[in-house]
PDB file of C-alpha atoms in Angstrom:
ATOM      1  CA  UNK A   1      70.514 -29.797 -43.160  1.00 53.00           C
ATOM      2  CA  UNK A   2      67.554 -27.329 -41.655  1.00 65.00           C
ATOM      3  CA  UNK A   3      65.978 -25.090 -43.985  1.00 90.00           C
ATOM      4  CA  UNK A   4      66.472 -21.469 -42.856  1.00 95.00           C
ATOM      5  CA  UNK A   5      64.681 -18.540 -44.411  1.00 95.00           C
ATOM      6  CA  UNK A   6      64.800 -14.665 -43.754  1.00 95.00           C
ATOM      7  CA  UNK A   7      61.624 -12.531 -43.641  1.00 95.00           C
ATOM      8  CA  UNK A   8      60.352  -9.106 -42.643  1.00 94.00           C
ATOM      9  CA  UNK A   9      59.473  -8.556 -38.906  1.00 94.00           C
ATOM     10  CA  UNK A  10      55.640  -8.758 -38.502  1.00 92.00           C
ATOM     11  CA  UNK A  11      53.027  -8.533 -35.760  1.00 91.00           C
ATOM     12  CA  UNK A  12      53.302 -12.220 -35.049  1.00 93.00           C
ATOM     13  CA  UNK A  13      56.811 -11.930 -34.108  1.00 94.00           C
ATOM     14  CA  UNK A  14      56.013  -9.936 -30.971  1.00 91.00           C
ATOM     15  CA  UNK A  15      55.425 -12.697 -28.794  1.00 93.00           C
ATOM     16  CA  UNK A  16      58.275 -15.182 -29.664  1.00 94.00           C
ATOM     17  CA  UNK A  17      60.790 -12.049 -29.296  1.00 93.00           C
ATOM     18  CA  UNK A  18      59.256 -11.378 -25.929  1.00 92.00           C
ATOM     19  CA  UNK A  19      59.719 -14.870 -24.849  1.00 94.00           C
ATOM     20  CA  UNK A  20      63.203 -14.522 -26.082  1.00 95.00           C
ATOM     21  CA  UNK A  21      63.843 -11.386 -23.809  1.00 94.00           C
ATOM     22  CA  UNK A  22      62.378 -13.301 -20.718  1.00 93.00           C
ATOM     23  CA  UNK A  23      64.727 -16.180 -21.400  1.00 95.00           C
ATOM     24  CA  UNK A  24      67.891 -14.516 -22.862  1.00 94.00           C
ATOM     25  CA  UNK A  25      67.984 -10.694 -21.785  1.00 94.00           C
ATOM     26  CA  UNK A  26      71.870 -10.810 -22.305  1.00 91.00           C
ATOM     27  CA  UNK A  27      71.591 -12.068 -25.771  1.00 90.00           C
ATOM     28  CA  UNK A  28      69.000  -9.480 -26.717  1.00 91.00           C
ATOM     29  CA  UNK A  29      71.093  -6.805 -24.993  1.00 90.00           C
ATOM     30  CA  UNK A  30      74.328  -7.815 -27.164  1.00 87.00           C
ATOM     31  CA  UNK A  31      71.984  -7.772 -30.395  1.00 86.00           C
ATOM     32  CA  UNK A  32      71.034  -4.066 -29.870  1.00 85.00           C
ATOM     33  CA  UNK A  33      74.279  -2.875 -27.712  1.00 81.00           C
ATOM     34  CA  UNK A  34      71.883  -1.481 -25.055  1.00 86.00           C
ATOM     35  CA  UNK A  35      70.880  -2.419 -21.407  1.00 91.00           C
ATOM     36  CA  UNK A  36      67.368  -3.289 -21.402  1.00 93.00           C
ATOM     37  CA  UNK A  37      66.478  -3.621 -17.614  1.00 94.00           C
ATOM     38  CA  UNK A  38      62.686  -4.567 -18.269  1.00 94.00           C
ATOM     39  CA  UNK A  39      60.228  -5.425 -20.972  1.00 90.00           C
ATOM     40  CA  UNK A  40      59.295  -1.801 -21.671  1.00 93.00           C
ATOM     41  CA  UNK A  41      62.940  -1.026 -22.260  1.00 94.00           C
ATOM     42  CA  UNK A  42      62.942  -3.780 -24.824  1.00 91.00           C
ATOM     43  CA  UNK A  43      59.734  -2.685 -26.357  1.00 91.00           C
ATOM     44  CA  UNK A  44      60.952   0.790 -26.860  1.00 94.00           C
ATOM     45  CA  UNK A  45      64.061  -0.153 -28.266  1.00 92.00           C
ATOM     46  CA  UNK A  46      62.301  -2.603 -30.696  1.00 91.00           C
ATOM     47  CA  UNK A  47      60.050   0.427 -31.819  1.00 93.00           C
ATOM     48  CA  UNK A  48      62.995   2.330 -32.393  1.00 92.00           C
ATOM     49  CA  UNK A  49      64.436  -0.251 -34.535  1.00 91.00           C
ATOM     50  CA  UNK A  50      61.381  -0.578 -36.527  1.00 93.00           C
ATOM     51  CA  UNK A  51      61.050   3.259 -36.947  1.00 94.00           C
ATOM     52  CA  UNK A  52      64.750   3.323 -38.115  1.00 90.00           C
ATOM     53  CA  UNK A  53      63.539   0.706 -40.751  1.00 90.00           C
ATOM     54  CA  UNK A  54      60.581   2.731 -41.814  1.00 92.00           C
ATOM     55  CA  UNK A  55      63.068   5.622 -42.284  1.00 89.00           C
ATOM     56  CA  UNK A  56      65.393   3.431 -44.323  1.00 84.00           C
ATOM     57  CA  UNK A  57      68.169   3.474 -41.763  1.00 84.00           C
ATOM     58  CA  UNK A  58      67.928  -0.132 -40.611  1.00 86.00           C
ATOM     59  CA  UNK A  59      66.741  -3.625 -41.886  1.00 88.00           C
ATOM     60  CA  UNK A  60      65.157  -6.246 -39.654  1.00 92.00           C
ATOM     61  CA  UNK A  61      64.530  -9.643 -40.707  1.00 94.00           C
ATOM     62  CA  UNK A  62      63.344 -12.691 -38.900  1.00 96.00           C
ATOM     63  CA  UNK A  63      65.398 -15.763 -39.112  1.00 97.00           C
ATOM     64  CA  UNK A  64      62.873 -18.893 -39.652  1.00 97.00           C
ATOM     65  CA  UNK A  65      63.762 -22.635 -39.479  1.00 96.00           C
ATOM     66  CA  UNK A  66      60.834 -24.285 -41.251  1.00 92.00           C
ATOM     67  CA  UNK A  67      57.936 -21.987 -40.053  1.00 90.00           C
ATOM     68  CA  UNK A  68      59.376 -21.365 -36.577  1.00 95.00           C
ATOM     69  CA  UNK A  69      61.324 -18.093 -35.872  1.00 97.00           C
ATOM     70  CA  UNK A  70      64.409 -18.771 -34.292  1.00 97.00           C
ATOM     71  CA  UNK A  71      66.396 -15.404 -34.369  1.00 97.00           C
ATOM     72  CA  UNK A  72      66.665 -11.841 -35.675  1.00 95.00           C
ATOM     73  CA  UNK A  73      69.003 -10.176 -38.085  1.00 92.00           C
ATOM     74  CA  UNK A  74      69.608  -6.515 -37.903  1.00 89.00           C
ATOM     75  CA  UNK A  75      71.420  -4.256 -40.290  1.00 83.00           C
ATOM     76  CA  UNK A  76      72.257  -0.659 -38.937  1.00 82.00           C
ATOM     77  CA  UNK A  77      74.482   2.275 -39.815  1.00 70.00           C
ATOM     78  CA  UNK A  78      73.701   1.789 -43.382  1.00 67.00           C
ATOM     79  CA  UNK A  79      75.764   3.842 -45.644  1.00 66.00           C
ATOM     80  CA  UNK A  80      73.759   6.550 -47.982  1.00 72.00           C
ATOM     81  CA  UNK A  81      74.537   4.490 -50.821  1.00 70.00           C
ATOM     82  CA  UNK A  82      73.644   1.329 -48.982  1.00 68.00           C
ATOM     83  CA  UNK A  83      76.707  -0.574 -49.985  1.00 69.00           C
ATOM     84  CA  UNK A  84      77.896  -1.161 -46.316  1.00 73.00           C
ATOM     85  CA  UNK A  85      76.688  -1.021 -42.877  1.00 77.00           C
ATOM     86  CA  UNK A  86      76.664  -3.055 -39.714  1.00 79.00           C
ATOM     87  CA  UNK A  87      75.170  -6.350 -39.013  1.00 83.00           C
ATOM     88  CA  UNK A  88      73.887  -7.844 -35.769  1.00 85.00           C
ATOM     89  CA  UNK A  89      72.605 -11.363 -35.422  1.00 90.00           C
ATOM     90  CA  UNK A  90      70.587 -13.230 -32.672  1.00 93.00           C
ATOM     91  CA  UNK A  91      69.785 -16.868 -32.697  1.00 95.00           C
ATOM     92  CA  UNK A  92      67.815 -17.877 -29.498  1.00 96.00           C
ATOM     93  CA  UNK A  93      69.777 -20.469 -27.407  1.00 95.00           C
ATOM     94  CA  UNK A  94      68.281 -23.782 -28.264  1.00 96.00           C
ATOM     95  CA  UNK A  95      68.783 -23.077 -32.042  1.00 96.00           C
ATOM     96  CA  UNK A  96      72.539 -21.814 -31.848  1.00 93.00           C
ATOM     97  CA  UNK A  97      73.637 -24.859 -33.854  1.00 94.00           C
ATOM     98  CA  UNK A  98      72.084 -22.812 -36.825  1.00 95.00           C
ATOM     99  CA  UNK A  99      74.144 -19.848 -36.250  1.00 93.00           C
ATOM    100  CA  UNK A 100      76.644 -20.039 -39.042  1.00 93.00           C
ATOM    101  CA  UNK A 101      73.865 -20.929 -41.495  1.00 94.00           C
ATOM    102  CA  UNK A 102      71.622 -18.100 -40.379  1.00 94.00           C
ATOM    103  CA  UNK A 103      74.769 -15.766 -40.733  1.00 92.00           C
ATOM    104  CA  UNK A 104      75.687 -17.063 -44.110  1.00 92.00           C
ATOM    105  CA  UNK A 105      72.139 -16.550 -45.104  1.00 91.00           C
ATOM    106  CA  UNK A 106      72.129 -13.048 -43.595  1.00 89.00           C
ATOM    107  CA  UNK A 107      75.400 -12.310 -45.756  1.00 89.00           C
ATOM    108  CA  UNK A 108      73.788 -13.374 -48.788  1.00 88.00           C
ATOM    109  CA  UNK A 109      70.860 -11.118 -48.361  1.00 85.00           C
ATOM    110  CA  UNK A 110      72.791  -8.209 -47.653  1.00 84.00           C
ATOM    111  CA  UNK A 111      74.966  -8.996 -50.794  1.00 85.00           C
ATOM    112  CA  UNK A 112      71.914  -9.545 -52.864  1.00 84.00           C
ATOM    113  CA  UNK A 113      70.776  -6.013 -51.700  1.00 79.00           C
ATOM    114  CA  UNK A 114      73.840  -4.339 -52.900  1.00 79.00           C
ATOM    115  CA  UNK A 115      76.045  -4.485 -49.905  1.00 79.00           C
ATOM    116  CA  UNK A 116      79.574  -4.735 -50.668  1.00 82.00           C
ATOM    117  CA  UNK A 117      81.149  -4.579 -46.990  1.00 81.00           C
ATOM    118  CA  UNK A 118      79.711  -5.602 -43.671  1.00 82.00           C
ATOM    119  CA  UNK A 119      80.904  -4.237 -40.167  1.00 80.00           C
ATOM    120  CA  UNK A 120      80.148  -6.618 -37.088  1.00 79.00           C
ATOM    121  CA  UNK A 121      80.808  -5.561 -33.537  1.00 77.00           C
ATOM    122  CA  UNK A 122      81.229  -8.029 -30.852  1.00 78.00           C
ATOM    123  CA  UNK A 123      81.968  -7.785 -27.363  1.00 76.00           C
ATOM    124  CA  UNK A 124      85.378  -8.690 -26.290  1.00 80.00           C
ATOM    125  CA  UNK A 125      83.843 -11.119 -23.874  1.00 84.00           C
ATOM    126  CA  UNK A 126      81.566 -12.906 -26.209  1.00 83.00           C
ATOM    127  CA  UNK A 127      83.993 -15.715 -27.278  1.00 88.00           C
ATOM    128  CA  UNK A 128      81.351 -17.641 -29.101  1.00 87.00           C
ATOM    129  CA  UNK A 129      80.456 -14.651 -31.217  1.00 86.00           C
ATOM    130  CA  UNK A 130      84.097 -13.825 -31.768  1.00 88.00           C
ATOM    131  CA  UNK A 131      84.727 -17.558 -32.798  1.00 89.00           C
ATOM    132  CA  UNK A 132      81.599 -17.204 -35.239  1.00 89.00           C
ATOM    133  CA  UNK A 133      82.950 -13.998 -36.925  1.00 89.00           C
ATOM    134  CA  UNK A 134      86.309 -15.391 -37.404  1.00 91.00           C
ATOM    135  CA  UNK A 135      84.943 -18.593 -38.806  1.00 92.00           C
ATOM    136  CA  UNK A 136      82.777 -16.503 -41.405  1.00 91.00           C
ATOM    137  CA  UNK A 137      85.804 -14.570 -42.319  1.00 91.00           C
ATOM    138  CA  UNK A 138      85.586 -11.175 -40.285  1.00 88.00           C
ATOM    139  CA  UNK A 139      88.860  -9.682 -39.566  1.00 88.00           C
ATOM    140  CA  UNK A 140      89.919  -7.379 -36.422  1.00 83.00           C
ATOM    141  CA  UNK A 141      91.110  -4.210 -38.091  1.00 81.00           C
ATOM    142  CA  UNK A 142      93.495  -1.939 -36.439  1.00 80.00           C
ATOM    143  CA  UNK A 143      91.682   1.087 -34.998  1.00 79.00           C
ATOM    144  CA  UNK A 144      90.096   2.499 -32.074  1.00 77.00           C
ATOM    145  CA  UNK A 145      86.576   2.522 -31.184  1.00 71.00           C
ATOM    146  CA  UNK A 146      85.588   5.669 -29.351  1.00 75.00           C
ATOM    147  CA  UNK A 147      82.434   5.595 -27.258  1.00 72.00           C
ATOM    148  CA  UNK A 148      81.091   8.452 -25.010  1.00 79.00           C
ATOM    149  CA  UNK A 149      78.362   7.888 -22.523  1.00 78.00           C
ATOM    150  CA  UNK A 150      75.895  10.778 -22.613  1.00 81.00           C
ATOM    151  CA  UNK A 151      73.995  11.737 -19.446  1.00 74.00           C
ATOM    152  CA  UNK A 152      70.196  12.168 -19.601  1.00 61.00           C
TER     153      UNK A 152
END
């Protein structure tokens, strides 16, 4: 079994993440829930995420296999008590066989930091992510997700 670890995002991670954007833009757009039409849009989105982390509203961790970065784990929408929030996971395409191990490690990290409940949001068209979520025990809850696009 591969040794995976989580660590804080650092300046050395900019190049691998930029490469992932070039190779798998759709995957990173799914991670952030936003359209990222160019590298500038990706850089701005990453900067917003890092700023949210500094403000205590998000957590960003790199997923490493041995010493090689293979993905990102993002926690957002953290409750004030920090006992629940939304989790998103990205594993670069050639390392997707480690997705379950990475997700379990991210869940353990969240639990160790006081999280009692995680919410995952997956596009209905992303069958692989839906299958992964179901294998990990995430349940579809009845309800309605409301979305409003704001102009400007």
